[in-house]
Amino acid sequence: MNPLIKISVVAILFLSNVAFGQIKKENYKKHASYQVEKWEVLDISFVSKTQLKSPFTADFHAIFTHENGTKQEVPGFYNGQNEWIIRFSSSQKGKWRFETKGDLAELSGKKGNIIVENNKENNHGAIVINKENPQHFYYEDGTPYFLLAFECDWLYALDYHNDKGIPKTNHLLDLIGQNGFNQIVMNVFSYDVNWEKDEKLKEHPEHEFGGPAAIFPFPGTNQEPDHSALNPEFFQKFDRTISLMHDKRIVSHLMIYVWNKLVTWPDMDTEADNMYFDYIVKRYQAFPNVVWDISKEALYYGRADEDYIHGRIKRLREHDKFNRLLSVHDFKYCSRFPDNVDFISTQNWSHNLYDKMLDAITKYKDKPIFNIEHGGYEESPYVVFTGDYTNAEICLRRNYMCLFAGVYTTYYWQGASWNVIIYNPFELSDDFIKPKFEYFNHMKKLFTLFDFSTMTPLPWQNGSAYNLTDDNKTVLLYIHKENYGIDAAFLKKKDENRTLQWFNTLTGEFTKIETENTKPRKFISPWREEADAILISRLID
């Protein structure tokens, strides 16, 4: 490539990366009209001359009235430097009128209009529960949402010190999105881990994000915090990440707290605690790609009790005017108080994972089940946290065990899920262990071809496999590579003609579709001893 052309391409890529993650923003003008697409986010900026003593807890909001009469309250927030933001998004097209209200007289009574236009083709809205099929997730427009999550707790820190843009975050999110993942389980803020760190990290400090010296959501530092206020710069930079995820249609499963990552939190239920919590809810609820989680491992580590979590949920419900979905990263809590959450989060590492997930989906028939941790943490160039399984194929298998029980699942890679983040693993030298992201790209393609929201586990038809079926017209049988063959008698009915096809979970390869006429005694995978496979059988009408 011509050097000048190469430089130009690099410059264009850099500029495009800089542009990503920027929320559409308009300065308020009296009686002005603004435009935004349905399910996109618009910031309207107001500037005050008066400085309030406690701006982060002050009331500032706007009442929006749609031309059809619908009213919506939209909370605002203080953004530092005497700037106040009303952050708006809408699921209704048409004209909205708004008027501001609040503690600051000079910012009350400001009026304007917003015209909500047609949504972008790839924007289907927020994640919701469909009452007619309550164990599955959907987008607002009715499109099924096949949740496939990726944990990345320190994502906030990846480009924090880059004031011009977030190119590393952009690169990692592209990798995540291109390989089928559409949700990131993440913390607002994590500080450091309490386990021993791999000595090899000292040779590659660019991959270590634990213990950041100059990042904190409050003034001061994690070691010397000032809980009397909040740090607007932290949240302005966090906005870039959430907005970029929205642009790429990746959901933020946002854990507001985490107890085991050495964060110096304010004492529970204090003014400082409420200030932080309420501010998160005010600032991020307008994003359709946000799903709330009160805390990672909410009842572990001796900090929070059930009453505290009850109170946080009640507080969030009162402050969230957009009614985003909410859960708690704690199966003990979700199982005891299922009516308090919109979906059940479980954290199950059992050897009989499939059976445990079947138990959960059988018990909670009116809510989706999400296994947020199944004990499989795929190996990386560094030993970060091994859990019980590190082999990539076994980690993949455990994800399929969840899915074939009708439960949504999460992927962990030790090179990105915690304090270590390798944002460009495939650009590193060959001696660095590469993640098997492609396994999940194959999984996503499979469940694009077969709608997960219409499929039901039928354990009485498992045999030595796991069964998912769509009204018995389409049957998927997940078979371990150690399986010699399966005698699936229910596929051999004399009065039925069915097709047969195999899917390789490691390569994504499909065999040719064949009509099953000979009624074989056993179904034997073409990749026996090589890869777990899925037998696909369709009923011929």
Coordinates of C-alpha atoms in Angstrom, one line a residue:
M1 CA 0.0 0.0 0.0
N2 CA 1.2 3.5 -0.8
P3 CA 2.5 5.1 2.5
L4 CA 0.4 8.2 2.0
I5 CA -2.7 6.1 1.4
K6 CA -1.9 4.0 4.5
I7 CA -1.5 7.1 6.7
S8 CA -4.8 8.4 5.4
V9 CA -6.6 5.2 6.1
V10 CA -5.2 5.1 9.7
A11 CA -6.2 8.8 10.1
I12 CA -9.8 8.0 8.9
L13 CA -10.0 5.0 11.2
F14 CA -8.8 7.1 14.1
L15 CA -11.2 9.9 13.4
S16 CA -14.1 7.5 13.1
N17 CA -13.1 5.9 16.4
V18 CA -13.0 9.3 18.0
A19 CA -16.5 10.1 16.7
F20 CA -18.0 6.9 18.1
G21 CA -19.7 7.1 21.5
Q22 CA -20.8 10.7 21.2
I23 CA -24.4 11.3 22.3
K24 CA -26.4 13.7 20.1
K25 CA -26.4 16.9 22.0
E26 CA -28.3 20.2 21.6
N27 CA -27.9 23.4 23.5
Y28 CA -31.2 24.7 24.7
K29 CA -32.8 27.5 22.9
K30 CA -36.1 29.1 23.8
H31 CA -39.0 27.4 22.1
A32 CA -36.6 25.5 19.8
S33 CA -37.5 22.2 18.1
Y34 CA -35.2 19.2 18.0
Q35 CA -35.2 16.0 16.0
V36 CA -34.2 12.5 17.1
E37 CA -34.9 9.0 15.8
K38 CA -37.1 6.7 17.7
W39 CA -35.1 4.8 20.4
E40 CA -32.1 7.1 19.9
V41 CA -30.8 9.3 22.7
L42 CA -30.8 13.1 22.8
D43 CA -29.1 15.4 25.4
I44 CA -30.6 18.9 25.8
S45 CA -28.0 21.1 27.6
F46 CA -29.0 23.9 29.9
V47 CA -26.5 26.3 31.6
S48 CA -27.2 28.0 34.9
K49 CA -25.6 31.0 36.5
T50 CA -26.4 29.8 40.0
Q51 CA -24.3 27.1 41.7
L52 CA -26.3 24.9 44.0
K53 CA -24.7 23.5 47.2
S54 CA -25.7 20.0 46.4
P55 CA -26.3 19.9 42.6
F56 CA -26.0 16.1 42.3
T57 CA -29.1 15.5 44.5
A58 CA -31.1 18.5 43.2
D59 CA -34.4 18.0 41.5
F60 CA -34.3 18.8 37.8
H61 CA -36.6 17.2 35.3
A62 CA -38.9 17.8 32.4
I63 CA -42.5 16.8 31.7
F64 CA -42.9 15.6 28.1
T65 CA -46.3 15.6 26.5
H66 CA -46.9 13.7 23.3
E67 CA -49.3 15.0 20.7
N68 CA -51.6 12.1 21.5
G69 CA -51.8 13.2 25.2
T70 CA -49.3 10.7 26.6
K71 CA -47.1 12.3 29.4
Q72 CA -43.7 11.2 30.5
E73 CA -41.4 12.6 33.2
V74 CA -37.8 12.6 32.2
P75 CA -35.2 13.2 34.9
G76 CA -32.3 15.5 34.4
F77 CA -28.9 15.6 36.1
Y78 CA -26.0 17.9 36.8
N79 CA -23.0 17.5 34.5
G80 CA -20.5 19.8 36.2
Q81 CA -19.5 23.3 35.2
N82 CA -23.0 24.6 35.8
E83 CA -24.3 22.4 33.0
W84 CA -27.6 20.5 33.4
I85 CA -28.8 17.8 31.0
I86 CA -32.2 16.4 30.1
R87 CA -31.5 13.1 28.5
F88 CA -34.4 11.9 26.3
S89 CA -35.3 8.9 24.2
S90 CA -38.7 7.8 23.0
S91 CA -40.5 4.7 21.8
Q92 CA -43.3 6.9 20.2
K93 CA -42.9 8.7 17.0
G94 CA -44.4 12.2 16.6
K95 CA -44.2 15.5 18.3
W96 CA -43.4 15.9 22.0
R97 CA -43.6 19.2 24.0
F98 CA -41.6 19.6 27.1
E99 CA -41.3 21.9 30.1
T100 CA -38.6 21.8 32.7
K101 CA -39.1 21.9 36.5
G102 CA -36.9 21.7 39.5
D103 CA -35.1 23.3 42.4
L104 CA -33.3 25.9 40.3
A105 CA -35.7 28.7 39.4
E106 CA -33.7 29.9 36.5
L107 CA -33.9 26.5 34.8
S108 CA -37.6 26.0 35.5
G109 CA -40.3 26.7 32.9
K110 CA -38.0 26.2 29.9
K111 CA -40.1 24.9 27.0
G112 CA -39.4 23.3 23.6
N113 CA -40.4 20.6 21.2
I114 CA -38.9 17.3 20.0
I115 CA -39.9 15.6 16.8
V116 CA -39.3 11.8 17.0
E117 CA -38.7 10.4 13.6
N118 CA -38.6 6.8 12.2
N119 CA -36.2 4.5 14.0
K120 CA -33.0 3.4 12.3
E121 CA -33.5 0.0 10.6
N122 CA -31.2 -1.9 13.1
N123 CA -32.7 -0.3 16.2
H124 CA -35.5 -2.4 17.7
G125 CA -35.8 -0.6 21.0
A126 CA -35.3 -1.7 24.6
I127 CA -35.3 -5.2 25.9
V128 CA -38.7 -6.2 27.3
I129 CA -40.6 -9.2 28.5
N130 CA -43.4 -10.5 26.3
K131 CA -46.4 -11.5 28.5
E132 CA -47.5 -14.1 25.9
N133 CA -44.1 -15.8 26.1
P134 CA -42.7 -14.6 29.5
Q135 CA -39.6 -16.9 29.7
H136 CA -38.0 -15.1 26.7
F137 CA -36.6 -11.7 26.0
Y138 CA -37.9 -9.5 23.2
Y139 CA -37.1 -6.0 21.8
E140 CA -39.8 -3.4 22.0
D141 CA -40.8 -3.8 18.4
G142 CA -41.5 -7.5 19.0
T143 CA -38.3 -9.0 17.6
P144 CA -37.0 -11.9 19.7
Y145 CA -33.8 -11.0 21.6
F146 CA -31.5 -14.0 21.9
L147 CA -29.4 -12.9 24.9
L148 CA -25.8 -14.0 24.6
A149 CA -23.7 -12.1 27.2
F150 CA -20.0 -11.4 27.6
E151 CA -18.7 -10.3 31.0
C152 CA -16.3 -7.3 31.0
D153 CA -16.2 -5.7 34.5
W154 CA -13.5 -3.1 33.9
L155 CA -14.7 -1.9 30.5
Y156 CA -15.1 1.6 31.9
A157 CA -11.3 1.9 32.3
L158 CA -10.1 0.7 28.9
D159 CA -10.0 4.2 27.3
Y160 CA -10.6 6.3 30.3
H161 CA -7.4 8.4 29.9
N162 CA -7.9 9.0 26.2
D163 CA -9.7 12.3 26.0
K164 CA -10.0 12.2 22.2
G165 CA -12.0 9.0 21.8
I166 CA -12.3 5.4 22.7
P167 CA -10.6 3.4 19.9
K168 CA -9.7 0.4 22.1
T169 CA -13.2 0.1 23.4
N170 CA -14.5 0.3 19.8
H171 CA -12.1 -2.4 18.7
L172 CA -13.2 -4.8 21.5
L173 CA -16.9 -4.1 21.1
D174 CA -16.5 -4.9 17.4
L175 CA -15.0 -8.2 18.2
I176 CA -17.7 -8.9 20.7
G177 CA -20.5 -7.9 18.4
Q178 CA -19.1 -9.7 15.3
N179 CA -18.9 -12.9 17.3
G180 CA -22.6 -13.0 18.3
F181 CA -22.5 -11.4 21.7
N182 CA -25.2 -8.7 22.3
Q183 CA -24.9 -8.0 26.0
I184 CA -22.1 -7.0 28.3
V185 CA -22.3 -7.7 32.0
M186 CA -20.3 -4.9 33.5
N187 CA -19.7 -2.7 36.5
V188 CA -20.1 1.0 36.7
F189 CA -16.9 0.9 38.7
S190 CA -14.6 -1.8 40.0
Y191 CA -11.3 -1.1 41.7
D192 CA -9.2 -4.2 42.1
V193 CA -9.2 -8.0 42.7
N194 CA -8.3 -9.7 46.0
W195 CA -6.8 -12.8 44.4
E196 CA -3.1 -13.3 43.4
K197 CA -2.2 -11.8 40.0
D198 CA -0.3 -13.6 37.3
E199 CA 3.4 -12.6 37.4
K200 CA 3.4 -12.4 33.6
L201 CA 1.2 -9.2 33.8
K202 CA 4.3 -7.3 35.0
E203 CA 5.8 -7.8 31.5
H204 CA 2.6 -6.5 29.9
P205 CA 1.2 -3.7 32.2
E206 CA -0.9 -2.5 29.2
H207 CA -3.2 -5.4 30.0
E208 CA -3.7 -4.6 33.7
F209 CA -6.5 -2.3 34.7
G210 CA -6.9 -3.2 38.4
G211 CA -6.2 -0.6 41.0
P212 CA -6.5 2.5 38.8
A213 CA -4.8 5.5 40.5
A214 CA -6.8 8.3 38.9
I215 CA -10.2 6.9 38.2
F216 CA -13.0 7.2 40.7
P217 CA -16.7 8.1 40.5
F218 CA -16.3 10.4 43.5
P219 CA -13.8 13.2 44.0
G220 CA -10.5 12.0 45.5
T221 CA -9.3 8.4 45.0
N222 CA -10.4 5.0 46.1
Q223 CA -7.8 5.2 48.8
E224 CA -8.8 8.7 49.9
P225 CA -12.4 9.2 48.8
D226 CA -14.5 12.3 49.1
H227 CA -18.1 11.0 49.2
S228 CA -19.6 14.5 49.6
A229 CA -20.0 14.9 45.8
L230 CA -19.6 13.0 42.5
N231 CA -16.9 13.2 39.8
P232 CA -18.6 14.5 36.5
E233 CA -15.6 13.5 34.4
F234 CA -16.0 9.9 35.4
F235 CA -19.6 9.8 34.2
Q236 CA -18.9 11.9 31.1
K237 CA -16.4 9.3 30.0
F238 CA -18.7 6.4 31.0
D239 CA -21.3 8.0 28.8
R240 CA -19.0 7.3 25.8
T241 CA -18.9 3.6 26.5
I242 CA -22.7 3.2 27.1
S243 CA -23.4 5.3 24.0
L244 CA -21.0 3.3 21.8
M245 CA -22.6 0.1 23.0
H246 CA -26.0 1.6 22.0
D247 CA -24.6 2.5 18.6
K248 CA -23.5 -1.1 18.1
R249 CA -26.8 -2.5 19.6
I250 CA -25.1 -4.1 22.5
V251 CA -27.0 -4.1 25.8
S252 CA -25.3 -2.9 29.0
H253 CA -26.2 -5.2 31.9
L254 CA -25.2 -2.6 34.3
M255 CA -24.3 -3.7 37.8
I256 CA -24.5 -0.5 40.0
Y257 CA -22.4 -1.9 42.8
V258 CA -19.9 -4.7 43.3
W259 CA -18.8 -5.8 46.8
N260 CA -15.7 -8.0 46.1
K261 CA -13.6 -5.6 44.0
L262 CA -12.2 -3.5 46.8
V263 CA -14.2 -0.3 46.1
T264 CA -14.4 2.2 48.9
W265 CA -18.2 2.7 48.8
P266 CA -20.1 5.1 51.1
D267 CA -21.8 3.5 54.0
M268 CA -25.1 1.9 53.0
D269 CA -28.3 4.1 53.0
T270 CA -26.3 7.3 53.7
E271 CA -26.8 10.5 51.8
A272 CA -23.7 9.7 49.8
D273 CA -24.9 6.2 48.9
N274 CA -28.3 7.5 47.8
M275 CA -26.6 10.3 45.8
Y276 CA -24.5 7.8 43.8
F277 CA -27.3 5.3 43.3
D278 CA -29.9 7.9 42.2
Y279 CA -27.5 9.6 39.9
I280 CA -26.7 6.4 38.0
V281 CA -30.4 5.8 37.5
K282 CA -31.1 9.4 36.4
R283 CA -28.2 9.5 34.0
Y284 CA -28.5 6.2 32.2
Q285 CA -32.2 5.3 32.2
A286 CA -32.9 7.0 28.8
F287 CA -30.6 4.5 27.1
P288 CA -32.7 1.7 25.6
N289 CA -29.7 -0.6 25.8
V290 CA -29.6 -0.5 29.6
V291 CA -30.7 -3.4 31.9
W292 CA -30.3 -2.8 35.6
D293 CA -28.6 -5.0 38.1
I294 CA -28.4 -3.8 41.7
S295 CA -25.1 -5.5 42.6
K296 CA -22.7 -8.2 41.5
E297 CA -23.1 -11.1 44.0
A298 CA -25.5 -8.9 46.0
L299 CA -25.8 -10.9 49.2
Y300 CA -22.2 -12.2 49.3
Y301 CA -19.2 -10.8 51.2
G302 CA -21.1 -9.7 54.3
R303 CA -22.1 -6.2 53.1
A304 CA -25.7 -6.0 51.9
D305 CA -28.6 -7.8 53.4
E306 CA -32.0 -8.5 51.9
D307 CA -33.6 -5.4 53.3
Y308 CA -31.0 -3.2 51.7
I309 CA -31.6 -4.9 48.3
H310 CA -35.3 -4.5 48.8
G311 CA -34.8 -0.8 49.4
R312 CA -32.5 -0.3 46.4
I313 CA -35.0 -2.0 44.1
K314 CA -37.9 0.1 45.4
R315 CA -35.7 3.2 45.0
L316 CA -34.8 2.3 41.4
R317 CA -38.3 1.6 40.4
E318 CA -39.4 5.0 41.7
H319 CA -36.6 6.9 39.9
D320 CA -36.6 5.0 36.6
K321 CA -39.2 6.7 34.5
F322 CA -38.4 4.5 31.5
N323 CA -39.1 1.2 33.3
R324 CA -36.0 -0.7 32.2
L325 CA -35.7 -4.3 33.1
L326 CA -34.1 -5.1 36.5
S327 CA -32.5 -8.1 38.2
V328 CA -30.1 -8.9 41.0
H329 CA -26.9 -10.9 40.5
D330 CA -27.8 -13.3 43.2
F331 CA -29.9 -16.4 42.9
K332 CA -30.6 -16.6 46.6
Y333 CA -32.3 -13.2 46.4
C334 CA -34.0 -13.8 43.0
S335 CA -35.3 -17.2 44.1
R336 CA -36.7 -15.9 47.4
F337 CA -38.2 -12.7 46.0
P338 CA -39.0 -13.4 42.3
D339 CA -41.7 -10.8 42.2
N340 CA -39.1 -8.1 42.9
V341 CA -37.1 -8.7 39.7
D342 CA -38.0 -8.8 36.0
F343 CA -35.9 -11.9 35.3
I344 CA -34.1 -14.5 37.4
S345 CA -30.3 -14.3 37.6
T346 CA -28.6 -17.4 38.8
Q347 CA -25.0 -18.3 39.4
N348 CA -24.7 -22.0 39.1
W349 CA -21.4 -24.0 38.7
S350 CA -22.9 -27.5 39.3
H351 CA -21.7 -30.5 37.5
N352 CA -25.3 -31.3 36.7
L353 CA -25.8 -27.8 35.3
Y354 CA -28.5 -28.8 32.8
D355 CA -30.7 -30.4 35.6
K356 CA -30.3 -27.3 37.8
M357 CA -31.3 -25.0 34.9
L358 CA -34.3 -27.2 34.1
D359 CA -35.3 -27.0 37.8
A360 CA -35.2 -23.2 37.6
I361 CA -37.1 -22.8 34.3
T362 CA -39.7 -25.2 35.6
K363 CA -40.1 -23.3 38.9
Y364 CA -40.2 -19.8 37.4
K365 CA -42.6 -20.1 34.5
D366 CA -43.4 -16.4 34.2
K367 CA -39.8 -15.0 33.9
P368 CA -36.7 -15.5 31.8
I369 CA -33.8 -17.3 33.5
F370 CA -30.3 -16.0 33.0
N371 CA -27.3 -18.0 34.3
I372 CA -24.9 -15.1 34.8
E373 CA -22.0 -17.4 35.8
H374 CA -21.7 -21.1 35.2
G375 CA -18.1 -21.6 36.4
G376 CA -16.5 -21.7 33.0
Y377 CA -13.8 -19.1 32.5
E378 CA -11.9 -19.7 29.3
E379 CA -8.1 -19.7 29.5
S380 CA -6.2 -16.6 28.4
P381 CA -2.5 -15.7 28.2
Y382 CA -2.8 -14.9 31.9
V383 CA -4.2 -16.9 34.8
V384 CA -6.7 -14.4 36.2
F385 CA -9.6 -16.4 37.8
T386 CA -10.0 -20.1 36.8
G387 CA -13.3 -21.0 38.3
D388 CA -13.9 -24.7 37.8
Y389 CA -13.4 -24.9 34.0
T390 CA -11.0 -23.2 31.7
N391 CA -10.9 -25.4 28.6
A392 CA -12.6 -23.6 25.8
E393 CA -14.7 -26.6 24.6
I394 CA -15.9 -27.3 28.0
C395 CA -16.8 -23.7 28.6
L396 CA -18.8 -23.8 25.3
R397 CA -20.5 -27.0 26.3
R398 CA -21.7 -25.5 29.6
N399 CA -23.2 -22.6 27.7
Y400 CA -25.1 -25.0 25.5
M401 CA -26.2 -27.0 28.5
C402 CA -27.9 -23.8 29.7
L403 CA -29.4 -23.0 26.4
F404 CA -30.8 -26.5 25.9
A405 CA -32.5 -26.2 29.3
G406 CA -34.2 -23.0 27.9
V407 CA -31.9 -20.7 29.9
Y408 CA -29.9 -17.7 28.7
T409 CA -26.2 -17.7 29.4
T410 CA -22.9 -15.7 29.7
Y411 CA -19.4 -16.2 28.3
Y412 CA -16.2 -15.4 30.3
W413 CA -12.7 -15.0 29.0
Q414 CA -10.0 -14.5 31.5
G415 CA -8.4 -12.0 29.1
A416 CA -11.3 -9.6 29.3
S417 CA -13.8 -10.4 32.1
W418 CA -12.0 -8.9 35.1
N419 CA -9.0 -6.6 35.8
V420 CA -7.2 -7.9 32.7
I421 CA -8.4 -6.6 29.3
I422 CA -6.8 -7.7 26.1
Y423 CA -8.8 -5.6 23.6
N424 CA -6.9 -6.9 20.5
P425 CA -6.1 -10.6 21.2
F426 CA -5.9 -11.6 17.5
E427 CA -3.3 -9.0 16.8
L428 CA -0.9 -10.3 19.4
S429 CA 2.0 -12.7 18.8
D430 CA 1.3 -16.4 18.2
D431 CA 2.5 -17.3 21.7
F432 CA -0.4 -15.5 23.3
I433 CA -3.4 -17.8 23.8
K434 CA -6.3 -16.7 21.6
P435 CA -9.9 -16.8 22.7
K436 CA -12.4 -19.0 20.9
F437 CA -14.9 -16.2 20.2
E438 CA -15.8 -17.9 16.9
Y439 CA -17.5 -20.7 18.8
F440 CA -20.2 -18.3 19.9
N441 CA -20.5 -16.8 16.5
H442 CA -21.5 -20.2 15.3
M443 CA -23.9 -20.5 18.2
K444 CA -25.5 -17.2 17.4
K445 CA -25.9 -18.2 13.7
L446 CA -27.6 -21.5 14.8
F447 CA -30.1 -19.6 16.9
T448 CA -30.7 -17.1 14.2
L449 CA -31.7 -20.0 11.9
F450 CA -33.8 -21.5 14.8
D451 CA -35.7 -19.0 16.9
F452 CA -34.7 -19.8 20.5
S453 CA -37.9 -18.0 21.8
T454 CA -40.1 -20.6 20.2
M455 CA -38.2 -23.7 21.4
T456 CA -38.8 -25.7 24.5
P457 CA -36.7 -28.3 26.3
L458 CA -38.3 -31.7 26.4
P459 CA -36.1 -33.7 28.8
W460 CA -38.2 -36.8 28.5
Q461 CA -37.0 -37.0 24.9
N462 CA -33.3 -36.4 25.7
G463 CA -31.9 -39.9 25.7
S464 CA -28.2 -39.3 25.9
A465 CA -28.5 -35.8 24.4
Y466 CA -30.3 -32.6 25.3
N467 CA -33.5 -31.8 23.4
L468 CA -34.9 -28.5 22.2
T469 CA -38.0 -28.6 20.1
D470 CA -40.4 -26.2 18.3
D471 CA -43.9 -28.0 18.5
N472 CA -42.1 -31.2 17.5
K473 CA -41.7 -29.9 14.0
T474 CA -38.1 -29.0 14.5
V475 CA -36.0 -30.9 17.0
L476 CA -32.5 -30.0 18.0
L477 CA -30.5 -32.7 19.9
Y478 CA -27.2 -31.6 21.5
I479 CA -24.8 -34.5 21.6
H480 CA -21.4 -34.7 23.4
K481 CA -18.5 -35.7 21.3
E482 CA -17.9 -38.7 23.6
N483 CA -21.3 -40.0 22.6
Y484 CA -21.1 -43.1 20.3
G485 CA -24.6 -42.7 19.1
I486 CA -28.2 -42.0 20.2
D487 CA -31.3 -44.0 19.7
A488 CA -33.9 -41.2 19.4
A489 CA -36.9 -43.4 18.9
F490 CA -39.3 -40.5 18.7
L491 CA -37.7 -39.4 15.5
K492 CA -38.5 -42.7 13.8
K493 CA -42.3 -42.7 13.8
K494 CA -43.7 -44.7 10.8
D495 CA -46.2 -42.0 10.0
E496 CA -43.6 -39.2 9.9
N497 CA -41.1 -38.1 7.3
R498 CA -38.2 -36.0 8.7
T499 CA -35.0 -34.4 7.4
L500 CA -31.7 -34.9 9.2
Q501 CA -28.8 -32.6 9.4
W502 CA -25.8 -32.2 11.7
F503 CA -24.2 -29.0 13.1
N504 CA -20.6 -28.8 14.3
T505 CA -20.4 -26.6 17.4
L506 CA -16.7 -25.9 17.0
T507 CA -16.6 -25.1 13.3
G508 CA -20.2 -24.0 12.5
E509 CA -20.3 -26.5 9.7
F510 CA -23.6 -28.0 8.6
T511 CA -23.9 -31.3 6.8
K512 CA -26.2 -31.6 3.8
I513 CA -29.9 -31.9 4.6
E514 CA -31.0 -35.5 4.1
T515 CA -34.5 -37.1 4.1
E516 CA -34.5 -39.9 6.7
N517 CA -36.0 -42.9 5.0
T518 CA -34.1 -45.9 6.4
K519 CA -34.9 -45.3 10.1
P520 CA -31.4 -46.1 11.4
R521 CA -31.0 -47.8 14.7
K522 CA -28.7 -45.1 16.0
F523 CA -27.9 -41.5 15.0
I524 CA -24.1 -41.1 15.0
S525 CA -22.4 -37.7 14.7
P526 CA -20.0 -37.3 11.8
W527 CA -17.7 -35.6 14.3
R528 CA -17.8 -38.2 17.0
E529 CA -14.7 -37.8 19.3
E530 CA -13.9 -34.5 17.5
A531 CA -16.6 -32.0 18.5
D532 CA -19.9 -31.7 20.2
A533 CA -22.6 -31.7 17.6
I534 CA -26.3 -30.9 17.2
L535 CA -28.6 -33.2 15.3
I536 CA -31.3 -31.2 13.5
S537 CA -34.5 -32.9 12.4
R538 CA -37.3 -31.1 10.6
L539 CA -40.8 -32.6 10.1
I540 CA -41.7 -32.8 6.4
D541 CA -45.4 -31.7 6.0

